[in-house]
Short mmCIF file of C-alpha atoms in Angstrom, two decimals:
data_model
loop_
_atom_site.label_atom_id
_atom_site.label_comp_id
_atom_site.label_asym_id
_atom_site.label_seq_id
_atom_site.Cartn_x
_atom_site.Cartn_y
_atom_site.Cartn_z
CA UNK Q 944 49.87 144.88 -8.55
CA UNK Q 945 47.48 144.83 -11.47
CA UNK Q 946 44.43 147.75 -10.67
CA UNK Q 947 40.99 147.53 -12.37
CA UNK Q 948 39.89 150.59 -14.06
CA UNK Q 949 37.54 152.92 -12.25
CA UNK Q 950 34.53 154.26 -14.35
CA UNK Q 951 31.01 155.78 -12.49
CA UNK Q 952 30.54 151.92 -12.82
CA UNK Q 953 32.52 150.55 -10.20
CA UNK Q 954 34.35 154.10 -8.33
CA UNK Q 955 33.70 154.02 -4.57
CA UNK Q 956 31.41 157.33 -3.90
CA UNK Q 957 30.97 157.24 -0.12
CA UNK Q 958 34.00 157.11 1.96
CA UNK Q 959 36.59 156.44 -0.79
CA UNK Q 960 39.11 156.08 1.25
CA UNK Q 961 38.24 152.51 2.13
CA UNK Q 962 38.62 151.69 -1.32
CA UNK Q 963 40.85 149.36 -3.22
CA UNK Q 964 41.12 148.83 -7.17
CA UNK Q 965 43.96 146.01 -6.82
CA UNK Q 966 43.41 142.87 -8.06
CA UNK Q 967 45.19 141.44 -4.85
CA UNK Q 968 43.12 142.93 -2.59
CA UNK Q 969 39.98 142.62 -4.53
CA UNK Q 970 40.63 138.35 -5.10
CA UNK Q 971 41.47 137.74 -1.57
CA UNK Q 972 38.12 138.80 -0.37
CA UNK Q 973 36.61 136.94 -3.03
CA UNK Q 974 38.11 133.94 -2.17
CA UNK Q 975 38.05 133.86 1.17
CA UNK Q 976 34.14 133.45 1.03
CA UNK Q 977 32.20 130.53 0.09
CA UNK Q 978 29.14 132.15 -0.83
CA UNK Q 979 28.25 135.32 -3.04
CA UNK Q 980 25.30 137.17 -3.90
CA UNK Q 981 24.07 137.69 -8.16
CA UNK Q 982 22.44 140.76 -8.82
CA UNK Q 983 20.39 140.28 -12.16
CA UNK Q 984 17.47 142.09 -14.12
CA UNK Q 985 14.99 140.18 -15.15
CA UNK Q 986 12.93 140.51 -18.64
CA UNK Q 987 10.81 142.87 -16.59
CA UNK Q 988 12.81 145.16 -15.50
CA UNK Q 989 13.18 144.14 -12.26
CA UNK Q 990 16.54 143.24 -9.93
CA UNK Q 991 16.87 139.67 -8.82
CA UNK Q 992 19.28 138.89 -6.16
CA UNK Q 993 20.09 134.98 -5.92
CA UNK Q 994 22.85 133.39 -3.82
CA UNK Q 995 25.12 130.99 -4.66
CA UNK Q 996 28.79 129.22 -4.38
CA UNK Q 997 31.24 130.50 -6.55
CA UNK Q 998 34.86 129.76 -7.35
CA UNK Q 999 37.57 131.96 -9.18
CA UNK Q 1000 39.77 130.49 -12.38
CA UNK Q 1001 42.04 133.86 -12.61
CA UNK Q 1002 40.17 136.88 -13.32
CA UNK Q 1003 37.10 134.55 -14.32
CA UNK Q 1004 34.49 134.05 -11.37
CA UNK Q 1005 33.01 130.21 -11.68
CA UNK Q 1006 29.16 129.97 -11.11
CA UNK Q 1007 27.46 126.59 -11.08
CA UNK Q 1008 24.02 124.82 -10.79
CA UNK Q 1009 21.70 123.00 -12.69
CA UNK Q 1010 21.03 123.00 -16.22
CA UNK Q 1011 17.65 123.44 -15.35
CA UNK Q 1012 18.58 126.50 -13.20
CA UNK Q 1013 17.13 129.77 -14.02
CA UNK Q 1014 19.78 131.46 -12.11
CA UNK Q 1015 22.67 129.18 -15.15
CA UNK Q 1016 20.57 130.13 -17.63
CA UNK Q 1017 20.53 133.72 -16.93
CA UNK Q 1018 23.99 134.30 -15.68
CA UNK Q 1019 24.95 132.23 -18.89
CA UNK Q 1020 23.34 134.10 -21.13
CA UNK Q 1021 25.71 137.61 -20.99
CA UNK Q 1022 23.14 139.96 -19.23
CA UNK Q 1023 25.09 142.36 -17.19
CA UNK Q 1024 25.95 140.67 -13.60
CA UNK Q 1025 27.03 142.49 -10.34
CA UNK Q 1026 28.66 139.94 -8.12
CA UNK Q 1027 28.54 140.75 -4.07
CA UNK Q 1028 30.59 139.05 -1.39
CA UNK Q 1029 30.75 140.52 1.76
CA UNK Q 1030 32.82 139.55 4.89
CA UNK Q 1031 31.45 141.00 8.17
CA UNK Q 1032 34.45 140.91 10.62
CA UNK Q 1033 33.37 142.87 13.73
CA UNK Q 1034 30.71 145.25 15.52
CA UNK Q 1035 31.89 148.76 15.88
CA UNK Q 1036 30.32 150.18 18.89
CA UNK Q 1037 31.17 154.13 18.84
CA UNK Q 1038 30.08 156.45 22.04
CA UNK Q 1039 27.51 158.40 19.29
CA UNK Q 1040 24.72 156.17 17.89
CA UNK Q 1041 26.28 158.31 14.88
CA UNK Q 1042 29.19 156.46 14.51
CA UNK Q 1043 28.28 152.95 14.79
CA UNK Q 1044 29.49 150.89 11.99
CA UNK Q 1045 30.73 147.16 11.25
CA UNK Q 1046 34.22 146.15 10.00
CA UNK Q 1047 33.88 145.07 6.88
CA UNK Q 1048 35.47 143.52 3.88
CA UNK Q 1049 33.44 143.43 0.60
CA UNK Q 1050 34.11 142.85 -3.80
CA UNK Q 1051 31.24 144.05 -5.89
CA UNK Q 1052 31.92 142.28 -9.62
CA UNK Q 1053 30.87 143.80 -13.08
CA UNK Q 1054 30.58 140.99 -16.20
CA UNK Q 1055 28.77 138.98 -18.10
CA UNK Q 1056 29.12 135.34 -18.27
CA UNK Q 1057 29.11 132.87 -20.54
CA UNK Q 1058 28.54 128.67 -20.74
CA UNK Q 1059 31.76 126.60 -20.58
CA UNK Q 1060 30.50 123.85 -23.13
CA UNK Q 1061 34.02 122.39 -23.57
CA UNK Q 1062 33.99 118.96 -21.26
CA UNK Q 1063 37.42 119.40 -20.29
CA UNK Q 1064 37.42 122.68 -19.35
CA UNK Q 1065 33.86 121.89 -17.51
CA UNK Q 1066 35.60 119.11 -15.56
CA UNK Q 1067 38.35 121.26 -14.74
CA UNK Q 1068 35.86 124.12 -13.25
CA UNK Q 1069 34.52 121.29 -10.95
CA UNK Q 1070 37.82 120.58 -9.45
CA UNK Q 1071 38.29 124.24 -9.13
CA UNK Q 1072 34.82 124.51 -6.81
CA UNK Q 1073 35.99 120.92 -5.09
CA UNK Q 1074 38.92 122.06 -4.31
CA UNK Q 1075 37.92 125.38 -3.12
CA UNK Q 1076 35.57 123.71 -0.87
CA UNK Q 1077 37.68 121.88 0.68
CA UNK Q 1078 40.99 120.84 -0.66
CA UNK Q 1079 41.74 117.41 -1.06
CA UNK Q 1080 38.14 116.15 -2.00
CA UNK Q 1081 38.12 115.74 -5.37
CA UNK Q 1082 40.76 113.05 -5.59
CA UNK Q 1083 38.74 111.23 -2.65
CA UNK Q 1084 34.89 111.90 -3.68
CA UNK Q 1085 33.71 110.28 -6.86
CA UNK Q 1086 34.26 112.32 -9.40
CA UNK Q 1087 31.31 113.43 -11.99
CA UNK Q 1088 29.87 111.33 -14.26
CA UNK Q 1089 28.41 111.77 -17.89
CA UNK Q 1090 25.22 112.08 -16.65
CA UNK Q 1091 25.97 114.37 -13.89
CA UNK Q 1092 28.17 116.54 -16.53
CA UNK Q 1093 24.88 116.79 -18.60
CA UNK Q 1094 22.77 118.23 -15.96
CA UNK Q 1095 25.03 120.72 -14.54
CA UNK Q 1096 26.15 123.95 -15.92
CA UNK Q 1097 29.20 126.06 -15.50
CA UNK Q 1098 29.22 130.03 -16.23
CA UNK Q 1099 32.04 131.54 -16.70
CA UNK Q 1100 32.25 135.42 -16.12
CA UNK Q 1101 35.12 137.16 -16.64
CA UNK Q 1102 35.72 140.06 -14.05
CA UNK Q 1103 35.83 143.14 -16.00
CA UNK Q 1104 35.23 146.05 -13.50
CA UNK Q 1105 35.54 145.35 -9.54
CA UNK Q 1106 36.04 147.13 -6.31
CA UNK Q 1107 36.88 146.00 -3.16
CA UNK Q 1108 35.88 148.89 0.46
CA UNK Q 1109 37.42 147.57 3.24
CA UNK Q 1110 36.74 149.30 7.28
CA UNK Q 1111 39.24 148.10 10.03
CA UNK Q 1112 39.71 149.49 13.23
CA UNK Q 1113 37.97 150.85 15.90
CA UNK Q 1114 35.56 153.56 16.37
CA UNK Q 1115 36.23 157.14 15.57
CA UNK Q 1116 34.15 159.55 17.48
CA UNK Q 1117 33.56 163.31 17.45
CA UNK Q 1118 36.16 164.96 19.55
CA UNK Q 1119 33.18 165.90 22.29
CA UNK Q 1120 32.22 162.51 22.76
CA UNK Q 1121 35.57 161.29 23.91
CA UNK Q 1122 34.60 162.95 27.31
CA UNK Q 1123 31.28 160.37 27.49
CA UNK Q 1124 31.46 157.66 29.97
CA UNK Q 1125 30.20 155.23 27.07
CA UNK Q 1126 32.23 152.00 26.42
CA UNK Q 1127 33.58 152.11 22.88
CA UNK Q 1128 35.36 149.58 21.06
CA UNK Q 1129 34.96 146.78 18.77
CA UNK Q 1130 33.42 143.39 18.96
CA UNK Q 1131 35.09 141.05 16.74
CA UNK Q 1132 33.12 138.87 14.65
CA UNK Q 1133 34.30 135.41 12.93
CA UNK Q 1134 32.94 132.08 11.35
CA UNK Q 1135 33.82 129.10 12.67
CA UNK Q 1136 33.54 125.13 11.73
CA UNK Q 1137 32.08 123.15 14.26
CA UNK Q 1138 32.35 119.37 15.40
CA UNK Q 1139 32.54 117.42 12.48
CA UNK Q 1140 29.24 115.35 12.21
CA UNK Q 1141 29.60 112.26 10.14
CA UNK Q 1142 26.68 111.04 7.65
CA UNK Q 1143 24.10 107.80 9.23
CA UNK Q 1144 25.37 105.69 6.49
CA UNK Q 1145 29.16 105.49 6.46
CA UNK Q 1146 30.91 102.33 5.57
CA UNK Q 1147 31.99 100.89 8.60
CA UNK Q 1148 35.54 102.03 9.54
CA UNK Q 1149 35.52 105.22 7.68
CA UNK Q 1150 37.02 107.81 9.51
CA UNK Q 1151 37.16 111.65 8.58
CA UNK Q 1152 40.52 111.42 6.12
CA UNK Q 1153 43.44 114.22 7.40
CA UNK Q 1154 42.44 116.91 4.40
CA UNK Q 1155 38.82 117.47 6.55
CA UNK Q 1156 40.65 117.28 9.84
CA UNK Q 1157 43.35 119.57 8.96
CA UNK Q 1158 40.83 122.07 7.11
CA UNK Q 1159 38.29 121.97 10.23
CA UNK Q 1160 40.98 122.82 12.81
CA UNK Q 1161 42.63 125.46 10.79
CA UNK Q 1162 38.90 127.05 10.44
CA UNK Q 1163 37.46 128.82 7.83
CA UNK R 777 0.91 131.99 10.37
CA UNK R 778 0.53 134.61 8.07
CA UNK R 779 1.84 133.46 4.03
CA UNK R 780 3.34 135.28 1.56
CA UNK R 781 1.36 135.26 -1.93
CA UNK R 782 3.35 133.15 -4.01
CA UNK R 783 3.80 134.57 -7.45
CA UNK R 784 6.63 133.83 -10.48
CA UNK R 785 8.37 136.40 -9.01
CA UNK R 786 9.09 134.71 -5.76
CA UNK R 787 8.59 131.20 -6.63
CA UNK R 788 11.46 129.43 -5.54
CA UNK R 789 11.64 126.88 -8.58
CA UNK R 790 15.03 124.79 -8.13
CA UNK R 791 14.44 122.25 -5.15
CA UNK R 792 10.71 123.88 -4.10
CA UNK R 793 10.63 121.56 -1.08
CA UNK R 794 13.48 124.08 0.66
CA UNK R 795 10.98 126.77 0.37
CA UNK R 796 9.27 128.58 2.66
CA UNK R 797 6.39 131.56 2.44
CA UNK R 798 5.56 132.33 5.63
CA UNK R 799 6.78 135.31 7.47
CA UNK R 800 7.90 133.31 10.76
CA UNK R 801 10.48 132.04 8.55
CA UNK R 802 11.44 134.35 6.54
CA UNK R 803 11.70 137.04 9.36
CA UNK R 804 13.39 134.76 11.62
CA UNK R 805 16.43 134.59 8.92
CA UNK R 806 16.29 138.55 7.96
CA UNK R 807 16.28 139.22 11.67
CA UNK R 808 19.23 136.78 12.27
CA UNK R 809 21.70 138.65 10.16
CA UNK R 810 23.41 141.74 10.23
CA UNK R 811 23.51 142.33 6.90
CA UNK R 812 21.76 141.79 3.64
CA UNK R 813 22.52 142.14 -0.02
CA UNK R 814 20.18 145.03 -1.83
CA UNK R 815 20.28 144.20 -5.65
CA UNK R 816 18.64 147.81 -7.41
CA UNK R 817 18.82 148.33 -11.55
CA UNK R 818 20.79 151.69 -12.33
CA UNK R 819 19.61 154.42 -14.60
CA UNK R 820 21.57 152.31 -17.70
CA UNK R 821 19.46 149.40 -16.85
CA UNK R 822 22.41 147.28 -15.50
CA UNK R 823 22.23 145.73 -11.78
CA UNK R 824 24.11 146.41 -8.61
CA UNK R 825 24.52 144.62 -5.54
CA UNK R 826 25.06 146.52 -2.49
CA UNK R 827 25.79 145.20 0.99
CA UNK R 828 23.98 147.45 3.74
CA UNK R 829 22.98 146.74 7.30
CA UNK R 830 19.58 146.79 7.37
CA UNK R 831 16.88 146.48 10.28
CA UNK R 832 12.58 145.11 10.66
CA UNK R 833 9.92 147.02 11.56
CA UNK R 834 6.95 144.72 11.41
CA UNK R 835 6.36 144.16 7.73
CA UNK R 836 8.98 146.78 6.30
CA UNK R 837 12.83 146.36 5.77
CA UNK R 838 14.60 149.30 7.04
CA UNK R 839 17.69 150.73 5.35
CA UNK R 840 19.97 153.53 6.65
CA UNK R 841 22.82 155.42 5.58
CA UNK R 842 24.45 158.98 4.71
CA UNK R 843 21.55 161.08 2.85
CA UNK R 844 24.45 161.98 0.59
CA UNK R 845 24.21 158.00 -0.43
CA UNK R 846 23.42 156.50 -4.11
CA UNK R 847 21.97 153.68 -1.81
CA UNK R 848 19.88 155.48 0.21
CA UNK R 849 18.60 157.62 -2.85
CA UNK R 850 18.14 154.91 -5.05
CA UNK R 851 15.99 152.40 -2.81
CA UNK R 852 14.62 155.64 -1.41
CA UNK R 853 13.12 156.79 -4.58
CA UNK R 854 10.31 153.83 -4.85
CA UNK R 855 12.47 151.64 -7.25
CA UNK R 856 12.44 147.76 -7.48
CA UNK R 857 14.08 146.24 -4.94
CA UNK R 858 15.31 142.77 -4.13
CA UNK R 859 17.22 142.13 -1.05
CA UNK R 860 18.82 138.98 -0.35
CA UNK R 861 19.61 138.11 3.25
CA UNK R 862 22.03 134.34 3.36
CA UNK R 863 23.03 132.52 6.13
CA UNK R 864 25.66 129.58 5.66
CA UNK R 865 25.29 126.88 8.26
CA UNK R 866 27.52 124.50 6.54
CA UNK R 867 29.26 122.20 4.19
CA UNK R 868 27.53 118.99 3.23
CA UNK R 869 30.05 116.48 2.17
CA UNK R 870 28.71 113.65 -0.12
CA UNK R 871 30.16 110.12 -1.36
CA UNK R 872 29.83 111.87 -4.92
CA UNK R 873 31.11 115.49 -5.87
CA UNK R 874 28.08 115.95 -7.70
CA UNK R 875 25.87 116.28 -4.58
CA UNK R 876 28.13 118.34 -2.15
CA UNK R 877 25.85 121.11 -0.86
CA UNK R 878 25.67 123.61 1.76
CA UNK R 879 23.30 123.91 4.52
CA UNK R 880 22.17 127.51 4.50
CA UNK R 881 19.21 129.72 4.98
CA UNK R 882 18.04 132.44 2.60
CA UNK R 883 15.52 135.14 2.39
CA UNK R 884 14.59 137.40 -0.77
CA UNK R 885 12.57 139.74 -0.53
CA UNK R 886 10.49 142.00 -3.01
CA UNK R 887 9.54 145.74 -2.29
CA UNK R 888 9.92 149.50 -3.36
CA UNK R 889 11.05 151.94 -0.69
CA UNK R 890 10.44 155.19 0.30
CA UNK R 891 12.75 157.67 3.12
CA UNK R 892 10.76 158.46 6.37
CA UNK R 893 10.31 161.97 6.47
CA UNK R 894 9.01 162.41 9.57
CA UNK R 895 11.27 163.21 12.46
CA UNK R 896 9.92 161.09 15.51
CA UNK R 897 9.64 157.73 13.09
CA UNK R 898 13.13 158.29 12.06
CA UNK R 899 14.40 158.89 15.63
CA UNK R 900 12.44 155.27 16.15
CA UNK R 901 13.92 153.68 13.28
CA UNK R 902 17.46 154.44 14.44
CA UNK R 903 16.58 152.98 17.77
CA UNK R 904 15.36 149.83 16.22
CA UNK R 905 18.63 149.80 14.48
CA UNK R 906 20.97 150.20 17.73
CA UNK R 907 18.61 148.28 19.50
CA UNK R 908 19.00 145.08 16.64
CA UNK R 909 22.85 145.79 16.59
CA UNK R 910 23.27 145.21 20.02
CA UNK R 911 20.35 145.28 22.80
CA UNK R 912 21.05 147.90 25.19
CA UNK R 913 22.82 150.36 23.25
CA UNK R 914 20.31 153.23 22.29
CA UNK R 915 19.94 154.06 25.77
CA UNK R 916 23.80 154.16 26.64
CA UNK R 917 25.37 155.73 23.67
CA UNK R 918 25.27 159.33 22.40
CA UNK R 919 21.85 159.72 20.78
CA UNK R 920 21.26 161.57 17.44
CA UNK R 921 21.40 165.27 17.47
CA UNK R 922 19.81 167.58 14.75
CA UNK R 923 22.86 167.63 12.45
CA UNK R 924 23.49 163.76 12.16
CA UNK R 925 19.88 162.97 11.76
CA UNK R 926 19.56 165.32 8.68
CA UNK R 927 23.10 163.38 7.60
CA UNK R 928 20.96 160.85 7.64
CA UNK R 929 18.31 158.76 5.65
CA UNK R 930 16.17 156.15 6.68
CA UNK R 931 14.51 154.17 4.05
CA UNK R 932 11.48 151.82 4.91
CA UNK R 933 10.45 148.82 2.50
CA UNK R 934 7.28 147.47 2.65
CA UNK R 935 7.74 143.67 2.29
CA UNK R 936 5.02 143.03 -0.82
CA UNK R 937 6.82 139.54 -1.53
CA UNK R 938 9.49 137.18 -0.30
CA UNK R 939 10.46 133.59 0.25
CA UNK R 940 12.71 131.67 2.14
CA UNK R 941 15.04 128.89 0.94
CA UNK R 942 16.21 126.63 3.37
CA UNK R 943 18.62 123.39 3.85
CA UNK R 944 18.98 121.40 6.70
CA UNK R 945 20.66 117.74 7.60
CA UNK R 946 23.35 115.25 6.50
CA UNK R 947 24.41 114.34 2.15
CA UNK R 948 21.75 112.89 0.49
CA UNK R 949 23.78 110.22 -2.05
CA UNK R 950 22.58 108.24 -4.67
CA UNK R 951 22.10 105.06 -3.70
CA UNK R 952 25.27 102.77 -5.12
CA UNK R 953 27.43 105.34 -3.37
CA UNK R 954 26.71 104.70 -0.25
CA UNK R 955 29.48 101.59 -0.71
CA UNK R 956 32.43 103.72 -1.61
CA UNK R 957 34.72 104.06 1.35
CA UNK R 958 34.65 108.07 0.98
CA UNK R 959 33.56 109.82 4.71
CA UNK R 960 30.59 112.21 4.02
CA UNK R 961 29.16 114.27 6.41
CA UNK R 962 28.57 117.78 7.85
CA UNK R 963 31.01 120.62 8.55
CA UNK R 964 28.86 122.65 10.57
CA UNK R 965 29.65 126.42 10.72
CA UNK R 966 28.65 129.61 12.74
CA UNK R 967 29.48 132.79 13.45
CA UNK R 968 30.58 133.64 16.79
CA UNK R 969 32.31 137.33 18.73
CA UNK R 970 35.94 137.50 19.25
CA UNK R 971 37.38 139.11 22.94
CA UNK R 972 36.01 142.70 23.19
CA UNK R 973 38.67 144.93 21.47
CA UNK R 974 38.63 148.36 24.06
CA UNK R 975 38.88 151.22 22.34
CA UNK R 976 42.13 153.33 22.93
CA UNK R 977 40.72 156.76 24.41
CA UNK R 978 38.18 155.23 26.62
CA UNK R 979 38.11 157.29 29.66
CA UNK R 980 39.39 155.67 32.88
CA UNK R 981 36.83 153.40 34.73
CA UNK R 982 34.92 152.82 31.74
CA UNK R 983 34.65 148.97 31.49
CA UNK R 984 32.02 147.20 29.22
CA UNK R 985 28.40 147.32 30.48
CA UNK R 986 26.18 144.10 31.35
CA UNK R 987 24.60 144.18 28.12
CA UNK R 988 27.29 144.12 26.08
CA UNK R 989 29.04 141.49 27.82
CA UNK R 990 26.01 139.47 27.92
CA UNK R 991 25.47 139.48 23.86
CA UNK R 992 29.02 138.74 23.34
CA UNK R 993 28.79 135.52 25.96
CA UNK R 994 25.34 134.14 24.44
CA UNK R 995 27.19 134.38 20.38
CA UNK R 996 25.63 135.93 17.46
#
C-alpha cells in the first residue's frame, strides 16, 4: 500500500485519527465522485474555488474544459492547486448539540498541472472521463472530432501530496448524556439515479443500450 | 429581487447564460446543501480547499468548528474567502462525447470573515446550525454548556459577492447528430436518507421523534 508523504502541507491537524495517507484509500474516494472542487489563487492574491468533473490516469488527476476556460488556463499553467472531493454519507445526530457531526469521506489534492498537447494522449484522457462517466459510452457516442480536439483542453496534474479523513459510525456522546432521553443515531445519506429520461429528439427506435441500464440500476 | 454587483471577480465567463446574481438563487442552492467547499490562501501563498458544514444568517455564511481549528482561525482572521457550494442533479448524455454535461447547480461566494465574540449571537448561530441540520433538533438535544461553547468558534461571512451557475434540461447536440442512432438523454440524480441507523446505548423507550421522522420521509 503505497502512502503519500505527510509535510505541514497535507498532515491531518484536527482529529487525526480519521486520517489516511494510502494511496488506496485516498483514490477510492476520488473516484467514487463525479465532481470536485479547485482551489486556486488568482494574480491578486485571492482564492478561487471552481467546480468541475475530473477523472484519474494513475496518480495524475484529469481536468477538462474549454480552451477558452479560465479555470484550463489556470490549472494548466502550474500554479499550486488543492483539489477537494467530498462524499457526505450520513447525518450524525448525537444527544449534545456538541457532538453533532456528518459521516464523511473526503481527498484534499496538492499539484500543479500541466497541458497534455500530445493528440494521442489527449484522446486517450477523453476516454478516460467517458468512461468514468459512464462506462461503455465512448465506443457508442461519437467520438471527438478535430475541431472539438482544438477547443478543448486537458490538464494533467500529477498528485504529489494528498490526504484522505474519513468519520463512520455513530455518535459518541459524553458519558452524562447517555442518561438523556434524546434519540441518537445516524441518518444515512446517499445519491441516487433516477428514471432515466430520454432526449425529445431520439431516432425512432432507440432504446437506452444495456451499459446505461445496467449503470442506472446498480446506482451511483 | 435583490442582485449581486457583478464584478471580474464573480463574473461567471464560460456559458454566462447559466448565471445567476440574485440572492433568491444563490441562497436557495447554499441553503440546499449541507456542505460547502471553503478555498483560503495559506501563509506560503498556496491554496487549500476545505470541506466544512456551514449555515445562513441573512446575508452572512456561517462557519463552525473546534476554536483549536486552522479553519476556523484562518477564515476567522478576515482573510479572502471563496466558498463554493455544488449540487449535481445529473448526467446529460449527448449523441456526441464532446457535449456530455452535467446538470448541476453552483454557488461561489466572495467574503472575509470574522468569529462572533459575543455569547448570545453565538448561542443563536449554533441554533441556526441544528436548526438547518435537521428542524427540530435544538430544542430536543443537549444544548451547549460553557465549556463546549468556548471549544467552539463561530465564524460569520458577510456575503460581499457571489454568483450562481446553473444547468437545467435534456443534451443540446449539434445538429447532424441528431441522426446517429446513439440514445441521449438525462440520468437524473439526488440525494436521498437511508433507514434511521439507532444508536446502540439509546435508553429504553427512546424511539425517533416526529421531526426526525418527518425530514427523513420528505428526502433531503
Amino acid at each position: 500500500m503505497t502512502q503519500f508523504s505527510v509535510t505541514d502541507t497535507n498532515r491531518v491537524r484536527r482529529v487525526p485519527k480519521r486520517a489516511a495517507y494510502d494511496k488506496e484509500t485516498v483514490y477510492a474516494i476520488v473516484d467514487a465522485a463525479l465532481i470536485c472542487h479547485v482551489g486556486m489563487v488568482g494574480e491578486d492574491g485571492r482564492p478561487t474555488v471552481i467546480p468541475t468533473i475530473h477523472a484519474r490516469d494513475g496518480d495524475n488527476l484529469l481536468l477538462h474544459g474549454a480552451s477558452t476556460s479560465r479555470l484550463m488556463n489556470h490549472t494548466g499553467a502550474g500554479h499550486d492547486l488543492c483539489v477537494t472531493i467530498t462524499h457526505v454519507d450520513g447525518l450524525v445526530l448525537a444527544r449534545s448539540v456538541f457532538h453533532h457531526s456528518m459521516n464523511y469521506r473526503s481527498a484534499v489534492l496538492y499539484g500543479k498541472g500541466s497541458l497534455i498537447e500530445d493528440p494521442a494522449a489527449k484522446m486517450a484522457a477523453l476516454a478516460i472521463f467517458t468512461e468514468k462517466l459512464i462506462p461503455g459510452r465512448w465506443d457508442d457516442a461519437r467520438q471527438p472530432n478535430a475541431t472539438e480536439m482544438k477547443a478543448t483542453h486537458i490538464v494533467s496534474i500529477p498528485i504529489d501530496l494528498a490526504a484522505a479523513k474519513v468519520r463512520t459510525g455513530g455518535p459518541v456522546d459524553d458519558e452524562p448524556d447517555y442518561d438523556l432521553d434524546v434519540w441518537a443515531g445516524v441518518i444515512p445519506m446517499e445519491t441516487v439515479f433516477g428514471e432515466l429520461i430520454a432526449d425529445g429528439r431520439l431516432k425512432n427506435g432507440v432504446t437506452p443500450p444495456d451499459y446505461v441500464r445496467s449503470f442506472v440500476a446498480k446506482g451511483e
